Amino acid sequence: MRDCAYTRSGLVSDEEKAFLENYNADAYPKPSVTADIVTLTLDEEDHLCVLLIRRKGFPYKGKWALPGGFLAVDKESVTETARRELFEETGVENAALKQLYTFSDPGRDPRMHVVSVAYTALVPKCKLQARAGDDAEAAMVFRIAYDIDGMTFRSGSLIVTESDLAFDHAKILRMAIKRLRGRISYEPDAFWLLRDRHEFAISELKAVYECIRNEKMDVGNFRKVFFRDFLNTGRVVALEKKRAGKKKPASLYDYIENLQDED
Amino acid sequence: MRDCAYTRSGLVSDEEKAFLENYNADAYPKPSVTADIVTLTLDEEDHLCVLLIRRKGFPYKGKWALPGGFLAVDKESVTETARRELFEETGVENAALKQLYTFSDPGRDPRMHVVSVAYTALVPKCKLQARAGDDAEAAMVFRIAYDIDGMTFRSGSLIVTESDLAFDHAKILRMAIKRLRGRISYEPDAFWLLRDRHEFAISELKAVYECIRNEKMDVGNFRKVFFRDFLNTGRVVALEKKRAGKKKPASLYDYIENLQDED
DNA sequence: TCAAAAGTGTTTCCCATACACCCATGC
DNA sequence: GCATGGGTGTATGGGAAACACTTTTGA
């Protein structure tokens, strides 16, 4: 009998125990389940970037794909799969990982029926470069550019188009960006894209918003909503320090992680 | 070799064909995948209701559960599973079916690791009663009531509590209601709960909003946003007819289904 | 002293809310 | 007539948007 809260509860009758012992879990065919991670970050010039890996084997050999991997059955949830894979690919442990959508068309993988639970990971600026550089042929961070109906991905001189992406990953990526755009105005996602969300200036946060929303914002108005929505509500606290920079030093702030984050 | 867009594309090399022919899809263990459907509707008195079925077998025998079923591997997406199951349980074909969240804790089912993709189905008033009544022991529509930390479900004299629900279905249901509440103010979900979204009065739509948001709304203001957000944007068109009722006849409107509905 | 970035104050305008009021119908 | 629900108009306050302005630093 499997070990889980239900079977440990002591409320399982002998009849039910027998049922569970004899249950044939493999009576019906099952699909494979994977987690695919849309790892978004910003580069030095505040451009939205995505982490892609180059496929070394069939299918879609040589094409670029979202990092991901198969669920370890009986051992983890798909969220844990995603967190594990994200760490393996990028070394990033502390990222905002949110479930995006589950894709399950039977034909999305030529090998077999694969149900993919897609996640969006928001990774702080620069945190990504290091590990990706270790094995440039395998994992790279691409700057996302928008063309006439379609995206292109640039990393140095390398240019990749949407049709160079494996599986339905272009669709997944489009959905992730669209969702991020929609969420940014009412969720504190932007903080996770800061270089350091525990020591940042208002102008840095503003830059993140501007690059996601793709529009310049007014300084004064941005401050007003920042104070109202974040500082006054306690999501952000002011630090004593000031940033030593080239110009007038800016006040620094610290984002307080929200513990009771809903699923 | 599996038949899908990729393999039909003609771009598959002989080497890759051989790979796909010889691919062992069962080399690694797989989880089961199900679709669970949170079927929400309103009753005659505009109370939020949910469809539950009574489990006839182990596990959670005798407990109430969300309708659902296993994905038919290689034959359908989980969305199609959900649509199929919804039809089988309720006879409802034309409901707003939206993916809610994917639940995948290894211990959520004592039989085996089951990944459940939860969907929310919004079913027009009264459409549900008929089929559910056919086999009252199997499927029933419950009115949802909120108690001190917890829901109760009533159908006539039968009262069911959260702990009478199987698996993690209470959690799923809570998330569905929370999401509906959140979406109602910016998505046209309310129309799908109308008795007849192709012939309704403004006051009926207002009643739906009021019961989801659990607060009375101002008549004049509701009209203003209705005209601005729905009539002027073409999502709704005015009908010639007027409602023949007990009092002053009300103008009727028709909701235009949005075809390019994003996933 | 000038450029650049940080930070502040003010004006305008829109729109959500509140609320008062008129209209059409059945009884 | 009058109760009931349908439908309309208007006053008001708060907040978003626009923008002008001051302050502090490095060069």
Coordinates of N, CA and C in Angstrom, one line a residue, chain A residues 47-247:
Chain A
H47 N 16.6 44.4 -21.2 CA 15.8 43.8 -22.2 C 15.4 42.4 -21.7
L48 N 14.2 42.1 -22.0 CA 13.6 40.8 -21.5 C 14.4 39.6 -22.2
C49 N 14.8 38.7 -21.4 CA 15.6 37.5 -22.0 C 14.9 36.2 -21.5
V50 N 15.2 35.2 -22.3 CA 14.7 33.8 -21.9 C 15.9 32.8 -22.0
L51 N 15.9 31.9 -21.2 CA 16.9 30.8 -21.2 C 16.4 29.7 -22.1
L52 N 17.2 29.3 -23.1 CA 16.9 28.2 -23.9 C 18.1 27.2 -24.0
I53 N 17.7 26.0 -24.2 CA 18.8 24.9 -24.3 C 18.7 24.3 -25.7
R54 N 19.9 23.9 -26.1 CA 20.0 23.4 -27.5 C 19.9 21.9 -27.4
R55 N 18.9 21.3 -28.1 CA 18.7 19.9 -28.0 C 19.8 19.1 -28.7
K56 N 20.3 18.1 -28.0 CA 21.4 17.3 -28.5 C 20.9 16.0 -29.1
G57 N 19.7 15.6 -28.8 CA 19.2 14.4 -29.4 C 17.9 14.6 -30.1
F58 N 17.4 13.5 -30.7 CA 16.1 13.5 -31.3 C 15.0 13.6 -30.3
P59 N 13.8 14.0 -30.6 CA 13.4 14.8 -31.8 C 13.8 16.2 -31.6
Y60 N 13.7 17.0 -32.7 CA 14.0 18.4 -32.7 C 15.5 18.6 -32.4
K61 N 16.3 17.6 -32.9 CA 17.8 17.7 -32.7 C 18.3 19.0 -33.2
G62 N 19.1 19.7 -32.4 CA 19.7 21.0 -32.8 C 18.8 22.2 -32.6
K63 N 17.5 21.9 -32.4 CA 16.6 23.1 -32.2 C 16.8 23.6 -30.7
W64 N 16.2 24.7 -30.5 CA 16.3 25.3 -29.1 C 15.0 25.0 -28.4
A65 N 15.1 24.8 -27.1 CA 13.9 24.4 -26.4 C 13.9 25.0 -25.0
L66 N 12.8 25.0 -24.3 CA 12.7 25.4 -22.9 C 13.3 24.3 -22.1
P67 N 14.1 24.6 -21.1 CA 14.5 23.6 -20.2 C 13.4 22.9 -19.5
G68 N 13.5 21.6 -19.2 CA 12.5 20.9 -18.5 C 12.9 19.5 -18.3
G69 N 12.0 18.7 -17.7 CA 12.3 17.3 -17.5 C 11.1 16.5 -17.0
F70 N 11.3 15.2 -16.9 CA 10.2 14.3 -16.6 C 10.0 14.3 -15.1
L71 N 8.7 14.2 -14.7 CA 8.3 14.1 -13.3 C 8.8 12.7 -12.8
A72 N 9.4 12.8 -11.6 CA 9.9 11.6 -10.9 C 8.7 11.0 -10.2
V73 N 8.1 10.0 -10.7 CA 6.8 9.5 -10.3 C 6.9 9.0 -8.8
D74 N 5.9 9.2 -8.0 CA 5.9 8.8 -6.6 C 6.9 9.6 -5.7
K75 N 7.6 10.5 -6.3 CA 8.7 11.1 -5.5 C 8.5 12.6 -5.4
E76 N 7.8 13.3 -6.3 CA 7.7 14.7 -6.3 C 6.5 15.2 -7.0
S77 N 6.1 16.5 -6.7 CA 5.1 17.1 -7.5 C 5.7 17.7 -8.7
V78 N 4.9 18.1 -9.7 CA 5.5 18.7 -10.9 C 6.2 20.1 -10.6
T79 N 5.7 20.7 -9.5 CA 6.3 22.0 -9.1 C 7.8 21.7 -8.6
E80 N 7.9 20.5 -7.9 CA 9.3 20.2 -7.5 C 10.1 19.8 -8.7
T81 N 9.5 19.1 -9.6 CA 10.3 18.8 -10.9 C 10.8 20.1 -11.5
A82 N 9.9 21.1 -11.6 CA 10.3 22.4 -12.2 C 11.4 23.0 -11.4
R83 N 11.3 23.0 -10.1 CA 12.3 23.7 -9.2 C 13.7 22.9 -9.4
R84 N 13.6 21.6 -9.4 CA 14.8 20.8 -9.6 C 15.5 21.1 -10.9
E85 N 14.7 21.1 -12.0 CA 15.2 21.3 -13.3 C 15.8 22.7 -13.4
L86 N 15.1 23.7 -12.9 CA 15.6 25.0 -12.9 C 17.0 25.1 -12.3
F87 N 17.1 24.5 -11.1 CA 18.4 24.5 -10.5 C 19.5 23.8 -11.3
E88 N 19.1 22.6 -11.8 CA 20.1 21.9 -12.6 C 20.6 22.7 -13.8
E89 N 19.7 23.4 -14.5 CA 20.0 24.1 -15.7 C 20.7 25.4 -15.4
T90 N 20.3 26.1 -14.3 CA 20.8 27.5 -14.1 C 21.5 27.7 -12.8
G91 N 21.4 26.8 -11.9 CA 22.0 27.0 -10.5 C 21.1 27.9 -9.7
V92 N 20.0 28.4 -10.2 CA 19.2 29.3 -9.5 C 18.3 28.6 -8.6
E93 N 18.3 28.9 -7.3 CA 17.5 28.2 -6.3 C 16.3 29.0 -5.9
N94 N 16.5 30.3 -5.8 CA 15.5 31.2 -5.2 C 14.9 32.1 -6.3
A95 N 14.0 31.5 -7.1 CA 13.3 32.3 -8.1 C 11.8 32.2 -7.9
A96 N 11.1 33.2 -8.5 CA 9.7 33.1 -8.4 C 9.2 32.1 -9.5
L97 N 8.7 31.0 -9.0 CA 8.2 30.0 -9.9 C 6.7 29.8 -9.8
K98 N 6.1 30.1 -10.9 CA 4.6 30.1 -10.9 C 4.1 29.1 -12.0
Q99 N 3.1 28.3 -11.7 CA 2.5 27.5 -12.7 C 1.9 28.3 -13.8
L100 N 2.1 28.0 -15.0 CA 1.6 28.8 -16.1 C 0.3 28.2 -16.8
Y101 N 0.5 27.0 -17.3 CA -0.6 26.3 -18.0 C -0.1 24.9 -18.3
T102 N -1.1 24.0 -18.5 CA -0.7 22.6 -18.8 C -1.1 22.3 -20.3
F103 N -0.1 21.8 -21.0 CA -0.3 21.5 -22.4 C -0.3 20.0 -22.6
S104 N -1.3 19.6 -23.4 CA -1.5 18.1 -23.4 C -2.0 17.6 -24.8
D105 N -1.8 18.3 -25.8 CA -2.2 17.8 -27.1 C -1.5 16.5 -27.4
P106 N -2.2 15.5 -27.9 CA -1.5 14.2 -28.0 C -0.3 14.3 -29.0
G107 N -0.4 15.2 -30.0 CA 0.7 15.2 -31.0 C 1.8 16.2 -30.7
R108 N 1.9 16.7 -29.5 CA 2.9 17.8 -29.3 C 4.3 17.2 -29.1
D109 N 4.4 15.9 -28.9 CA 5.7 15.3 -28.9 C 5.6 14.0 -29.8
P110 N 6.5 13.9 -30.8 CA 6.4 12.7 -31.7 C 6.7 11.4 -31.1
R111 N 7.4 11.4 -29.9 CA 7.8 10.1 -29.3 C 6.6 9.4 -28.7
M112 N 5.8 10.2 -27.9 CA 4.7 9.7 -27.2 C 3.8 10.8 -26.7
H113 N 2.7 10.5 -26.0 CA 1.8 11.5 -25.5 C 2.5 12.1 -24.2
V114 N 2.9 13.4 -24.3 CA 3.5 14.0 -23.2 C 2.7 15.2 -22.7
V115 N 2.3 15.1 -21.4 CA 1.6 16.2 -20.8 C 2.6 17.1 -20.2
S116 N 2.7 18.4 -20.6 CA 3.7 19.3 -20.0 C 3.1 20.4 -19.2
V117 N 3.5 20.4 -18.0 CA 3.1 21.5 -17.1 C 4.1 22.6 -17.2
A118 N 3.7 23.7 -17.7 CA 4.6 24.8 -17.9 C 4.7 25.8 -16.7
Y119 N 5.9 26.2 -16.4 CA 6.1 27.1 -15.3 C 6.8 28.4 -15.8
T120 N 6.6 29.5 -15.1 CA 7.4 30.7 -15.4 C 8.3 30.9 -14.2
A121 N 9.6 31.1 -14.5 CA 10.5 31.4 -13.4 C 11.1 32.8 -13.7
L122 N 10.9 33.7 -12.7 CA 11.5 35.0 -12.8 C 12.8 35.1 -12.1
V123 N 13.9 35.3 -12.8 CA 15.2 35.2 -12.2 C 15.9 36.6 -12.2
P124 N 16.5 37.0 -11.1 CA 17.1 38.3 -11.0 C 18.1 38.5 -12.1
K125 N 18.2 39.7 -12.5 CA 19.3 40.1 -13.5 C 20.6 39.5 -13.1
C126 N 21.3 39.1 -14.1 CA 22.7 38.7 -14.0 C 22.9 37.3 -13.3
K127 N 22.0 37.0 -12.4 CA 22.1 35.7 -11.8 C 22.2 34.6 -12.8
L128 N 21.8 34.8 -13.9 CA 21.7 33.7 -14.9 C 22.9 33.5 -15.7
Q129 N 23.6 34.6 -16.0 CA 24.8 34.6 -16.9 C 25.8 33.5 -16.6
A130 N 26.2 33.4 -15.3 CA 27.3 32.6 -14.9 C 27.2 31.2 -15.4
R131 N 26.2 30.4 -14.9 CA 26.0 29.0 -15.2 C 25.8 28.8 -16.7
A132 N 25.0 29.7 -17.3 CA 24.7 29.5 -18.7 C 26.0 29.6 -19.5
G133 N 27.0 30.4 -19.1 CA 28.2 30.5 -19.8 C 29.1 29.3 -19.7
D134 N 28.9 28.5 -18.7 CA 29.7 27.3 -18.5 C 29.7 26.4 -19.7
D135 N 28.6 26.2 -20.3 CA 28.4 25.3 -21.4 C 27.6 25.9 -22.4
A136 N 28.2 26.9 -23.1 CA 27.4 27.8 -24.0 C 26.6 27.0 -25.1
E137 N 27.1 25.9 -25.4 CA 26.4 25.1 -26.5 C 25.1 24.5 -25.9
A138 N 25.0 24.4 -24.6 CA 23.8 23.7 -24.1 C 22.8 24.7 -23.6
A139 N 23.1 25.7 -22.9 CA 22.1 26.6 -22.4 C 22.6 28.1 -22.6
M140 N 21.7 28.9 -23.2 CA 22.0 30.2 -23.4 C 20.9 31.2 -23.1
V141 N 21.2 32.4 -22.7 CA 20.2 33.4 -22.5 C 20.1 34.2 -23.7
F142 N 18.8 34.3 -24.2 CA 18.6 35.1 -25.4 C 17.7 36.3 -25.1
R143 N 18.1 37.4 -25.8 CA 17.3 38.6 -25.7 C 16.1 38.4 -26.6
I144 N 14.9 38.7 -26.1 CA 13.7 38.6 -26.9 C 13.4 39.9 -27.7
A145 N 13.2 39.8 -29.0 CA 12.8 40.9 -29.8 C 11.5 40.6 -30.5
Y146 N 10.7 41.6 -30.8 CA 9.4 41.4 -31.4 C 9.5 41.9 -32.8
D147 N 9.1 41.0 -33.8 CA 9.2 41.4 -35.2 C 7.7 41.4 -35.7
I148 N 7.5 41.6 -37.0 CA 6.2 41.4 -37.5 C 5.7 40.0 -37.2
D149 N 4.6 39.8 -36.6 CA 4.1 38.6 -36.1 C 5.2 37.5 -35.8
G150 N 5.9 37.7 -34.7 CA 6.8 36.7 -34.3 C 7.9 37.2 -33.5
M151 N 8.6 36.4 -32.7 CA 9.7 36.7 -31.9 C 11.0 36.3 -32.5
T152 N 12.0 37.0 -32.2 CA 13.4 36.5 -32.5 C 14.2 36.6 -31.2
F153 N 15.2 35.7 -31.2 CA 16.0 35.6 -30.0 C 17.4 35.8 -30.3
R154 N 18.1 36.7 -29.6 CA 19.5 37.0 -29.9 C 20.4 36.8 -28.7
S155 N 21.5 36.2 -29.0 CA 22.6 36.0 -28.0 C 23.9 36.3 -28.8
G156 N 24.4 37.5 -28.6 CA 25.6 37.9 -29.3 C 25.2 37.9 -30.8
S157 N 25.9 37.2 -31.6 CA 25.6 37.2 -33.1 C 24.7 36.2 -33.5
L158 N 24.3 35.3 -32.5 CA 23.4 34.2 -32.8 C 22.0 34.7 -32.8
I159 N 21.3 34.4 -33.9 CA 19.9 34.8 -34.0 C 19.0 33.6 -34.2
V160 N 18.0 33.4 -33.4 CA 17.1 32.3 -33.4 C 15.7 32.8 -33.6
T161 N 14.9 32.1 -34.5 CA 13.5 32.5 -34.7 C 12.6 31.6 -34.0
E162 N 11.3 32.0 -34.0 CA 10.3 31.2 -33.4 C 10.3 29.8 -33.9
S163 N 10.4 29.6 -35.2 CA 10.3 28.3 -35.8 C 11.6 27.4 -35.5
D164 N 12.6 28.0 -34.9 CA 13.7 27.2 -34.5 C 13.5 26.6 -33.1
L165 N 12.3 26.9 -32.5 CA 12.0 26.3 -31.2 C 11.4 24.9 -31.3
A166 N 11.7 24.0 -30.4 CA 11.2 22.7 -30.5 C 9.8 22.6 -29.9
F167 N 9.1 21.5 -30.3 CA 7.8 21.2 -29.8 C 6.8 22.5 -29.9
D168 N 6.0 22.7 -28.9 CA 5.1 23.9 -28.9 C 5.7 24.9 -28.0
H169 N 7.0 25.0 -27.9 CA 7.6 25.9 -26.9 C 7.4 27.4 -27.3
A170 N 7.3 27.7 -28.6 CA 7.0 29.1 -29.0 C 5.7 29.5 -28.4
K171 N 4.7 28.6 -28.5 CA 3.4 28.9 -27.9 C 3.4 29.1 -26.4
I172 N 4.2 28.3 -25.7 CA 4.3 28.3 -24.3 C 5.0 29.7 -23.9
L173 N 6.1 30.0 -24.6 CA 6.8 31.2 -24.3 C 5.9 32.5 -24.5
R174 N 5.2 32.4 -25.7 CA 4.3 33.6 -25.9 C 3.3 33.7 -24.8
M175 N 2.7 32.6 -24.3 CA 1.8 32.7 -23.2 C 2.4 33.2 -21.9
A176 N 3.7 32.8 -21.7 CA 4.4 33.3 -20.5 C 4.6 34.8 -20.5
I177 N 5.0 35.3 -21.6 CA 5.2 36.7 -21.7 C 3.9 37.5 -21.6
K178 N 2.9 37.0 -22.3 CA 1.6 37.6 -22.2 C 1.1 37.7 -20.7
R179 N 1.2 36.6 -20.0 CA 0.8 36.5 -18.6 C 1.6 37.4 -17.8
L180 N 2.9 37.5 -18.0 CA 3.7 38.4 -17.2 C 3.3 39.8 -17.4
R181 N 3.0 40.2 -18.7 CA 2.5 41.6 -19.0 C 1.2 41.9 -18.3
G182 N 0.3 40.9 -18.2 CA -0.9 41.1 -17.6 C -0.8 41.2 -16.1
R183 N 0.1 40.3 -15.5 CA 0.2 40.3 -14.1 C 1.0 41.5 -13.5
I184 N 1.9 42.0 -14.3 CA 2.8 43.0 -13.7 C 2.2 44.2 -13.0
S185 N 0.9 44.5 -13.5 CA 0.3 45.7 -13.0 C -0.4 45.5 -11.6
Y186 N -0.6 44.2 -11.3 CA -1.3 44.0 -10.0 C -0.6 42.9 -9.1
E187 N 0.5 42.4 -9.6 CA 1.3 41.4 -8.8 C 2.7 41.9 -8.6
P188 N 3.3 41.5 -7.5 CA 4.7 42.1 -7.3 C 5.8 41.3 -8.0
D189 N 5.5 40.9 -9.3 CA 6.4 40.1 -10.0 C 7.7 40.9 -10.3
A190 N 7.6 42.2 -10.5 CA 8.7 43.0 -10.9 C 9.9 42.8 -10.0
F191 N 9.7 42.7 -8.7 CA 10.7 42.6 -7.7 C 11.7 41.5 -8.0
W192 N 11.1 40.4 -8.6 CA 11.9 39.2 -8.8 C 12.9 39.4 -10.0
L193 N 12.7 40.4 -10.7 CA 13.6 40.7 -11.9 C 14.6 41.7 -11.5
L194 N 14.6 42.3 -10.3 CA 15.6 43.2 -9.9 C 16.9 42.6 -9.7
R195 N 17.9 43.3 -9.9 CA 19.3 42.8 -9.7 C 19.4 42.3 -8.3
D196 N 18.9 43.0 -7.3 CA 18.9 42.6 -5.9 C 17.6 43.1 -5.3
R197 N 16.7 42.3 -5.1 CA 15.4 42.8 -4.6 C 15.5 43.1 -3.1
H198 N 16.6 42.9 -2.5 CA 16.7 43.2 -1.1 C 17.6 44.5 -0.9
E199 N 17.9 45.1 -2.0 CA 18.6 46.4 -2.0 C 18.5 47.0 -3.3
F200 N 17.5 47.8 -3.5 CA 17.3 48.4 -4.9 C 16.8 49.8 -4.7
A201 N 17.0 50.6 -5.8 CA 16.5 51.9 -5.9 C 15.2 52.0 -6.6
I202 N 14.4 53.0 -6.4 CA 13.1 53.1 -7.0 C 13.3 53.1 -8.6
S203 N 14.3 53.8 -9.0 CA 14.5 53.9 -10.5 C 14.8 52.5 -11.1
E204 N 15.4 51.7 -10.3 CA 15.6 50.3 -10.9 C 14.3 49.6 -11.0
L205 N 13.5 49.7 -10.0 CA 12.2 49.0 -10.1 C 11.4 49.6 -11.3
K206 N 11.5 50.9 -11.4 CA 10.8 51.6 -12.5 C 11.3 51.0 -13.9
A207 N 12.6 50.8 -14.0 CA 13.1 50.3 -15.2 C 12.6 48.9 -15.6
V208 N 12.4 48.1 -14.5 CA 11.8 46.8 -14.8 C 10.4 46.9 -15.3
Y209 N 9.6 47.7 -14.7 CA 8.2 47.9 -15.1 C 8.2 48.5 -16.6
E210 N 9.1 49.4 -16.8 CA 9.1 50.0 -18.2 C 9.4 49.0 -19.3
C211 N 10.3 48.1 -18.9 CA 10.7 47.2 -20.0 C 9.7 46.1 -20.2
I212 N 9.0 45.7 -19.1 CA 7.9 44.7 -19.3 C 6.7 45.3 -20.0
R213 N 6.3 46.5 -19.6 CA 5.2 47.2 -20.2 C 5.5 47.9 -21.5
N214 N 6.8 48.0 -21.8 CA 7.3 48.5 -23.0 C 6.8 50.0 -23.2
E215 N 6.9 50.8 -22.1 CA 6.6 52.2 -22.2 C 7.3 52.9 -21.1
K216 N 7.6 54.2 -21.4 CA 8.2 55.0 -20.4 C 7.1 55.4 -19.4
M217 N 7.5 55.6 -18.1 CA 6.6 55.9 -17.1 C 7.0 57.2 -16.4
D218 N 6.1 57.9 -15.8 CA 6.4 59.2 -15.2 C 7.0 59.0 -13.8
V219 N 8.1 59.7 -13.6 CA 8.9 59.5 -12.3 C 8.0 59.8 -11.1
G220 N 7.4 60.9 -11.0 CA 6.6 61.3 -9.9 C 5.4 60.4 -9.6
N221 N 4.7 60.0 -10.7 CA 3.6 59.1 -10.5 C 4.0 57.7 -10.0
F222 N 5.1 57.3 -10.6 CA 5.6 56.0 -10.2 C 6.0 55.9 -8.7
R223 N 6.6 57.0 -8.3 CA 6.9 57.1 -6.8 C 5.7 57.0 -6.0
K224 N 4.7 57.8 -6.4 CA 3.4 57.8 -5.6 C 2.8 56.4 -5.5
V225 N 2.7 55.7 -6.6 CA 2.1 54.3 -6.4 C 3.1 53.4 -5.7
F226 N 4.4 53.6 -5.8 CA 5.3 52.8 -5.1 C 5.1 52.9 -3.6
F227 N 5.0 54.2 -3.2 CA 4.9 54.4 -1.7 C 3.5 53.9 -1.3
R228 N 2.5 54.1 -2.0 CA 1.2 53.7 -1.6 C 1.1 52.2 -1.6
D229 N 1.5 51.5 -2.7 CA 1.2 50.1 -2.9 C 2.2 49.2 -2.2
F230 N 3.4 49.7 -2.0 CA 4.4 48.8 -1.5 C 5.0 49.2 -0.1
L231 N 5.4 50.5 0.0 CA 6.0 50.9 1.2 C 5.0 51.0 2.3
N232 N 3.8 51.7 2.0 CA 2.8 51.8 3.1 C 2.2 50.5 3.5
T233 N 2.2 49.5 2.6 CA 1.5 48.3 2.9 C 2.5 47.3 3.5
G234 N 3.8 47.7 3.6 CA 4.7 46.8 4.3 C 5.4 45.8 3.4
R235 N 5.1 45.7 2.2 CA 5.8 44.8 1.3 C 7.2 45.2 1.1
V236 N 7.5 46.5 1.3 CA 8.8 47.0 1.0 C 9.2 47.8 2.2
V237 N 10.4 47.7 2.7 CA 10.9 48.6 3.8 C 12.1 49.4 3.3
A238 N 12.2 50.7 3.8 CA 13.3 51.5 3.4 C 14.6 51.1 4.2
L239 N 15.7 51.1 3.5 CA 17.0 50.8 4.1 C 17.6 52.1 4.5
E240 N 18.6 52.0 5.4 CA 19.3 53.2 5.8 C 20.3 53.7 4.8
K241 N 20.9 52.7 4.1 CA 21.9 53.0 3.1 C 21.4 53.9 2.0
K242 N 22.4 54.4 1.3 CA 22.1 55.1 0.1 C 23.1 54.5 -0.9
R243 N 22.7 54.5 -2.2 CA 23.6 53.9 -3.2 C 24.7 54.9 -3.5
A244 N 25.9 54.4 -3.5 CA 27.1 55.2 -4.0 C 27.1 55.0 -5.5
G245 N 26.8 56.1 -6.2 CA 26.8 56.0 -7.7 C 27.5 57.2 -8.3
K246 N 27.3 57.3 -9.5 CA 27.9 58.4 -10.3 C 27.2 59.8 -10.0
K247 N 25.9 59.7 -9.7 CA 25.2 60.9 -9.6 C 24.6 61.0 -8.1

